[in-house]
GROMACS .gro file of C-alpha atoms in nm:
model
  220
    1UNK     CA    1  -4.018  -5.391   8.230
    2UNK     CA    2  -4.290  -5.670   8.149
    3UNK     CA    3  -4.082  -5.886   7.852
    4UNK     CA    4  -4.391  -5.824   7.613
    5UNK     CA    5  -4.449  -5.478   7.716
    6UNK     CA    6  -4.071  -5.419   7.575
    7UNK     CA    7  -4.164  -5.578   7.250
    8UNK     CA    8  -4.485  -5.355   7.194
    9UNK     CA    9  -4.274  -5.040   7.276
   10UNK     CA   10  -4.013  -5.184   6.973
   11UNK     CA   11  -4.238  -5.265   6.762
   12UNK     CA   12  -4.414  -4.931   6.777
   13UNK     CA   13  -4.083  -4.723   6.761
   14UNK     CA   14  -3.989  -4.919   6.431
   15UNK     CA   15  -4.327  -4.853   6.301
   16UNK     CA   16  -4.316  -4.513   6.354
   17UNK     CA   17  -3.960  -4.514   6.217
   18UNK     CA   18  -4.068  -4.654   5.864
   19UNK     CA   19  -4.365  -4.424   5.851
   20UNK     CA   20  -4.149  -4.118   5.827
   21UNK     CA   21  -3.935  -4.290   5.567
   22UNK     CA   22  -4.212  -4.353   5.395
   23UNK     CA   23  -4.327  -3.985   5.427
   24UNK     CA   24  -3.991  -3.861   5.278
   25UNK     CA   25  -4.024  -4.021   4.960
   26UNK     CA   26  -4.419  -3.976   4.880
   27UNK     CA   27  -4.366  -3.694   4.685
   28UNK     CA   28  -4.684  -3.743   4.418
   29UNK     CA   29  -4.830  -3.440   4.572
   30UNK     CA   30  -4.543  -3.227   4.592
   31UNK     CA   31  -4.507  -2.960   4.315
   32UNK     CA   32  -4.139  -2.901   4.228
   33UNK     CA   33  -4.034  -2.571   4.089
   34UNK     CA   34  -3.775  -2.560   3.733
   35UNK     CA   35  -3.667  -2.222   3.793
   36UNK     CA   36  -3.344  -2.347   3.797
   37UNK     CA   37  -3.348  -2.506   3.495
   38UNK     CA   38  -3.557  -2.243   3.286
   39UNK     CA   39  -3.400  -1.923   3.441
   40UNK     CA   40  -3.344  -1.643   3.231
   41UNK     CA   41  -3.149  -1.476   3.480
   42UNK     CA   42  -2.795  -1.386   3.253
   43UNK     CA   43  -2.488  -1.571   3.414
   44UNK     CA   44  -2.427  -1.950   3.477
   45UNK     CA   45  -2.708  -2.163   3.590
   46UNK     CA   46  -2.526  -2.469   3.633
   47UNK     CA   47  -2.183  -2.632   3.574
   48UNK     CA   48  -2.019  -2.941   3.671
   49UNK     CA   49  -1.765  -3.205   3.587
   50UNK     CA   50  -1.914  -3.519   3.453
   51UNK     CA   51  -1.830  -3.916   3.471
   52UNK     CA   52  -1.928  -4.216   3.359
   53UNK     CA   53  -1.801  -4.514   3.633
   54UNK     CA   54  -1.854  -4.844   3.412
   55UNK     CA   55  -1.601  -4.660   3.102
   56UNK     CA   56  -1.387  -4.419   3.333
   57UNK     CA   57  -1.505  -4.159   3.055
   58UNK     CA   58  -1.505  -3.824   3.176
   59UNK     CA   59  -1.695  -3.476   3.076
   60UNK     CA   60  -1.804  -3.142   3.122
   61UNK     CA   61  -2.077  -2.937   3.100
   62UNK     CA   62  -2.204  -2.578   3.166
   63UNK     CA   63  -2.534  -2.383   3.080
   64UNK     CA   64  -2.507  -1.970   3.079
   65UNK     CA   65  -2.785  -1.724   3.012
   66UNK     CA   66  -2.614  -1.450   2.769
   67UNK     CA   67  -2.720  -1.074   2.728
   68UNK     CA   68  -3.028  -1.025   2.547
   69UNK     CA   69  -3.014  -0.956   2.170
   70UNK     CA   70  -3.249  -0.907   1.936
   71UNK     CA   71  -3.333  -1.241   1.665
   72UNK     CA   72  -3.574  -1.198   1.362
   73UNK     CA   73  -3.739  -0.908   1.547
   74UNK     CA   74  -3.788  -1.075   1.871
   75UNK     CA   75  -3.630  -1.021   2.188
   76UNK     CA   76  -3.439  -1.312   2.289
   77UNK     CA   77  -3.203  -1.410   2.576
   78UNK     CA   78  -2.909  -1.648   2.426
   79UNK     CA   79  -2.875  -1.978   2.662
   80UNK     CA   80  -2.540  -2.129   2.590
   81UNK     CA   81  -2.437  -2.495   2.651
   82UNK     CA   82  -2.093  -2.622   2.626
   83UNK     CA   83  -2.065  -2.985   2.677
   84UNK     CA   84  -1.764  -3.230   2.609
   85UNK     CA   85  -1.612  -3.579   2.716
   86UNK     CA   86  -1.331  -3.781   2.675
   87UNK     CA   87  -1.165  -4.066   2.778
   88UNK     CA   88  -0.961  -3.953   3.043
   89UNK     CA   89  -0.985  -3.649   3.265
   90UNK     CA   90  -0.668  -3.486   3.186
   91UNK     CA   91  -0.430  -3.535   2.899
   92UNK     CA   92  -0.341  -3.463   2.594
   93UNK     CA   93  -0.613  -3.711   2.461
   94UNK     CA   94  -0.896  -3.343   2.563
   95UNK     CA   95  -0.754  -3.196   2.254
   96UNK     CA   96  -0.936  -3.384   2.024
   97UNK     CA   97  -1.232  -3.513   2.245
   98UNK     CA   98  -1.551  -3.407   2.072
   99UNK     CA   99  -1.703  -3.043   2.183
  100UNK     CA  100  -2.115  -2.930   2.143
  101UNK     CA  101  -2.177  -2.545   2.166
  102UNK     CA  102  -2.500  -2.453   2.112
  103UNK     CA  103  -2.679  -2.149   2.176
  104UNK     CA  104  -3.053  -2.172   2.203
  105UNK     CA  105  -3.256  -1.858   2.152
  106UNK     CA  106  -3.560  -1.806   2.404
  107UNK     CA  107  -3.819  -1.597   2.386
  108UNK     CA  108  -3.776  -1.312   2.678
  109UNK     CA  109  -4.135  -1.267   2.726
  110UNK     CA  110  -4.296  -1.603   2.670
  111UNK     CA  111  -3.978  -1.834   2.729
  112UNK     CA  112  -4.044  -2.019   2.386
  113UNK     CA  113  -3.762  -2.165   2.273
  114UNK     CA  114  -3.730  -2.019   1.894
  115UNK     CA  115  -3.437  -2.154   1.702
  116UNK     CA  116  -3.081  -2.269   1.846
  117UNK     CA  117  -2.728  -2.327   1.677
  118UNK     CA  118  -2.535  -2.604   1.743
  119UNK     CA  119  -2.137  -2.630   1.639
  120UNK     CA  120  -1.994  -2.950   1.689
  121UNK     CA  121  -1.580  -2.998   1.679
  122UNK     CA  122  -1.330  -3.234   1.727
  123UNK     CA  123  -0.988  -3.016   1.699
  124UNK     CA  124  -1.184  -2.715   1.601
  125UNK     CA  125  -1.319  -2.878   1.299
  126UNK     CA  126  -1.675  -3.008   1.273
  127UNK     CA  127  -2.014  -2.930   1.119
  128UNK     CA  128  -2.256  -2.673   1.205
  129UNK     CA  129  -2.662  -2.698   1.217
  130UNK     CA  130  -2.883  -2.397   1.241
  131UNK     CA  131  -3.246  -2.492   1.374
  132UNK     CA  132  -3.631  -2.412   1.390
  133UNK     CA  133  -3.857  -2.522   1.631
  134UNK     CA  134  -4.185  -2.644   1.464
  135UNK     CA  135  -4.412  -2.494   1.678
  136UNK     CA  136  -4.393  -2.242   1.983
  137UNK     CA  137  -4.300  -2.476   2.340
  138UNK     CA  138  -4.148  -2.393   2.640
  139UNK     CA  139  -4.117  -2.580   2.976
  140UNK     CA  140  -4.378  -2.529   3.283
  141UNK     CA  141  -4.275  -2.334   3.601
  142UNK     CA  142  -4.327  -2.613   3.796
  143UNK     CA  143  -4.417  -3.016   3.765
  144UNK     CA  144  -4.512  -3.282   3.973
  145UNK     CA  145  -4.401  -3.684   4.021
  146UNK     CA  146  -4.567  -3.857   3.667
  147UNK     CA  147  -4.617  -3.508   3.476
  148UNK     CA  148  -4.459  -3.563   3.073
  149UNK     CA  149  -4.502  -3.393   2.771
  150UNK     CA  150  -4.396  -3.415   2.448
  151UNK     CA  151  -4.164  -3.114   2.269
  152UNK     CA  152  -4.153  -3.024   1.912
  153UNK     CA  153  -3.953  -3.180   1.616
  154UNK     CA  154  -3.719  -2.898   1.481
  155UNK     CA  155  -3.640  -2.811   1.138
  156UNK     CA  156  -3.248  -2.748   1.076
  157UNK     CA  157  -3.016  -2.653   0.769
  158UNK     CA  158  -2.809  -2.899   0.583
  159UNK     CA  159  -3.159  -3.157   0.534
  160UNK     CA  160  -3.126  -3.256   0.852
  161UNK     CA  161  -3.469  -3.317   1.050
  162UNK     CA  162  -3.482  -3.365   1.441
  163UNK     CA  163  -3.773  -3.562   1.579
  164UNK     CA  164  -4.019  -3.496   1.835
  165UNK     CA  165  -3.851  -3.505   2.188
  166UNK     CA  166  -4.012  -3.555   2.527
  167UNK     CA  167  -4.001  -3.473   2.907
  168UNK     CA  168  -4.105  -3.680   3.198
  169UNK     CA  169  -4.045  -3.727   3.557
  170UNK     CA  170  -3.929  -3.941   3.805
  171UNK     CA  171  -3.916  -4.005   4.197
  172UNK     CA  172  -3.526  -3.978   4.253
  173UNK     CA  173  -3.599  -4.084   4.637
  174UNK     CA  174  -3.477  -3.906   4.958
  175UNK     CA  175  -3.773  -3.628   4.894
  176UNK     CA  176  -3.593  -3.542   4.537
  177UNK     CA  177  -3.718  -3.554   4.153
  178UNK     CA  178  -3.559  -3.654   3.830
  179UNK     CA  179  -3.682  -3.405   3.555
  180UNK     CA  180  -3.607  -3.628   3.255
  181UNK     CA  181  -3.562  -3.419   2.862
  182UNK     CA  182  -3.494  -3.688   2.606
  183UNK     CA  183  -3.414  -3.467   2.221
  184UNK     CA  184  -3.182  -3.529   1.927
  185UNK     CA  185  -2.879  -3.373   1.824
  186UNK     CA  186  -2.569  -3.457   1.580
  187UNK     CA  187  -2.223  -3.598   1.609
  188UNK     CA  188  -1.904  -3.454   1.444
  189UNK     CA  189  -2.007  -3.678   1.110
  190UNK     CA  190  -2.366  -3.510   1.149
  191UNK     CA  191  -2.561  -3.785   1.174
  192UNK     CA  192  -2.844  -3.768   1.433
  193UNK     CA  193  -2.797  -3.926   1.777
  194UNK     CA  194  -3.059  -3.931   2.078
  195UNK     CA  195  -2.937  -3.722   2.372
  196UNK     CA  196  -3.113  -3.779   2.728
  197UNK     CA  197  -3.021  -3.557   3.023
  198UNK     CA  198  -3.159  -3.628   3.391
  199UNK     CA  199  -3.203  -3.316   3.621
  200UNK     CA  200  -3.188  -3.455   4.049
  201UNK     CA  201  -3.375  -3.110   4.190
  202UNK     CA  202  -3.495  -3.040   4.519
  203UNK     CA  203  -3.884  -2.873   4.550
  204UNK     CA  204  -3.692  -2.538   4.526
  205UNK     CA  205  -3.568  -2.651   4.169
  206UNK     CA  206  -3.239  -2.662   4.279
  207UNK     CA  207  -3.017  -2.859   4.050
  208UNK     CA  208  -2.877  -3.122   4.300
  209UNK     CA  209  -2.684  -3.324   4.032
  210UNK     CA  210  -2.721  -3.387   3.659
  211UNK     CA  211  -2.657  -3.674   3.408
  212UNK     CA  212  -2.646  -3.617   3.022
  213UNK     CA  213  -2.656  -4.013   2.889
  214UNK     CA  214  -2.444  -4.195   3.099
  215UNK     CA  215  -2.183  -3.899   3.189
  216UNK     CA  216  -2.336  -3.802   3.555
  217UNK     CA  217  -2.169  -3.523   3.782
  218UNK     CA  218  -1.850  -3.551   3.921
  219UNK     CA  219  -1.906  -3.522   4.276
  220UNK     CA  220  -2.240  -3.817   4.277
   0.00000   0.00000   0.00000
């Protein structure tokens, strides 16, 4: 083969190459479904150990959708988060690592997200907020690369006040999406501390991996 012949052919196989890369990861068209993520389906929707690389701090963290009950008159379906970390993965040191249940009360029908309790504990003792939202918000079905939004400031027992939160997303690469919730919650004193949890979901809204500040999933 003709010397310059064979460098056309390369040069047209490595441009074709790039162009499906390319292709993978322009995803500002492609609608991504949450389904995973705002499921009302009762059982777990998503579980995994956590870790931070730079510290060596570990965590865990698991979202379940509860039996419906019934809350102020309105039916609601109970979405429970348990979330902890630690230093170390194992020990005796877990005993007194700090621990946030909350249970967040959703509208059945609309999916609003109405009021949640949150208990947080080191060694089973800790403070405990009960919370309003200050106006009726729930996620979309489904989002898009550069959607945001803002969500509602809640109003919560014991004078405490937490601000206006926000969603947004970003291009995760390899054809994936981060879905991006920043909000506020308390520590074990109860003082208010910004919380920021990254969702890596595929267009099916499967959750692919998850980070709650720098604490990302185990197996990443």
């Amino acid at each position: 083969m003709n010397k310059s012949v064979l460098v056309m052919f390369l040069l047209l196989l490595s441009c074709g190459g790039n162009d499906k890369a390319d292709q993978k990861d322009d995803i500002k068209d492609t609608n991504f479904s949450l389904e995973k993520i705002t499921s009302l389906t009762q059982g777990t929707l998503y579980s995994s150990e956590l870790v931070d690389k730079e510290t060596s701090e570990y965590g865990y963290i698991k979202f379940e959708n509860q039996p419906e009950i019934v809350v102020n008159g309105v039916m609601v379906t109970p979405q429970y988060r348990y979330f902890t970390y630690s230093h170390s993965r194992f020990g005796s040191g877990n005993i007194s690592a700090p621990k946030w249940e909350t249970t967040f009360n959703i509208d059945t029908a609309t999916k609003n997200l109405i009021s949640f309790k949150t208990f947080v504990s080191r060694s089973g003792m800790g403070p405990t907020i009960n919370c309003v939202s200050s106006s009726p918000y729930h996620l979309p079905t489904q989002v898009k690369l550069g959607d945001n939004d803002s969500i509602p400031s809640f109003t919560c027992d014991n004078n405490i006040n937490l601000a206006q939160g926000s969603w947004r997303t970003e291009n995760a690469g390899d054809g994936k999406l981060n879905f991006i919730i920043r909000t506020q919650t308390i520590d074990t004193s109860s003082s208010v501390i910004d919380e920021t949890t990254t969702y890596t979901i595929d267009t099916a809204g499967n959750i692919l991996s998850l980070q709650i500040n720098k604490l990302k999933s185990f197996t990443d």
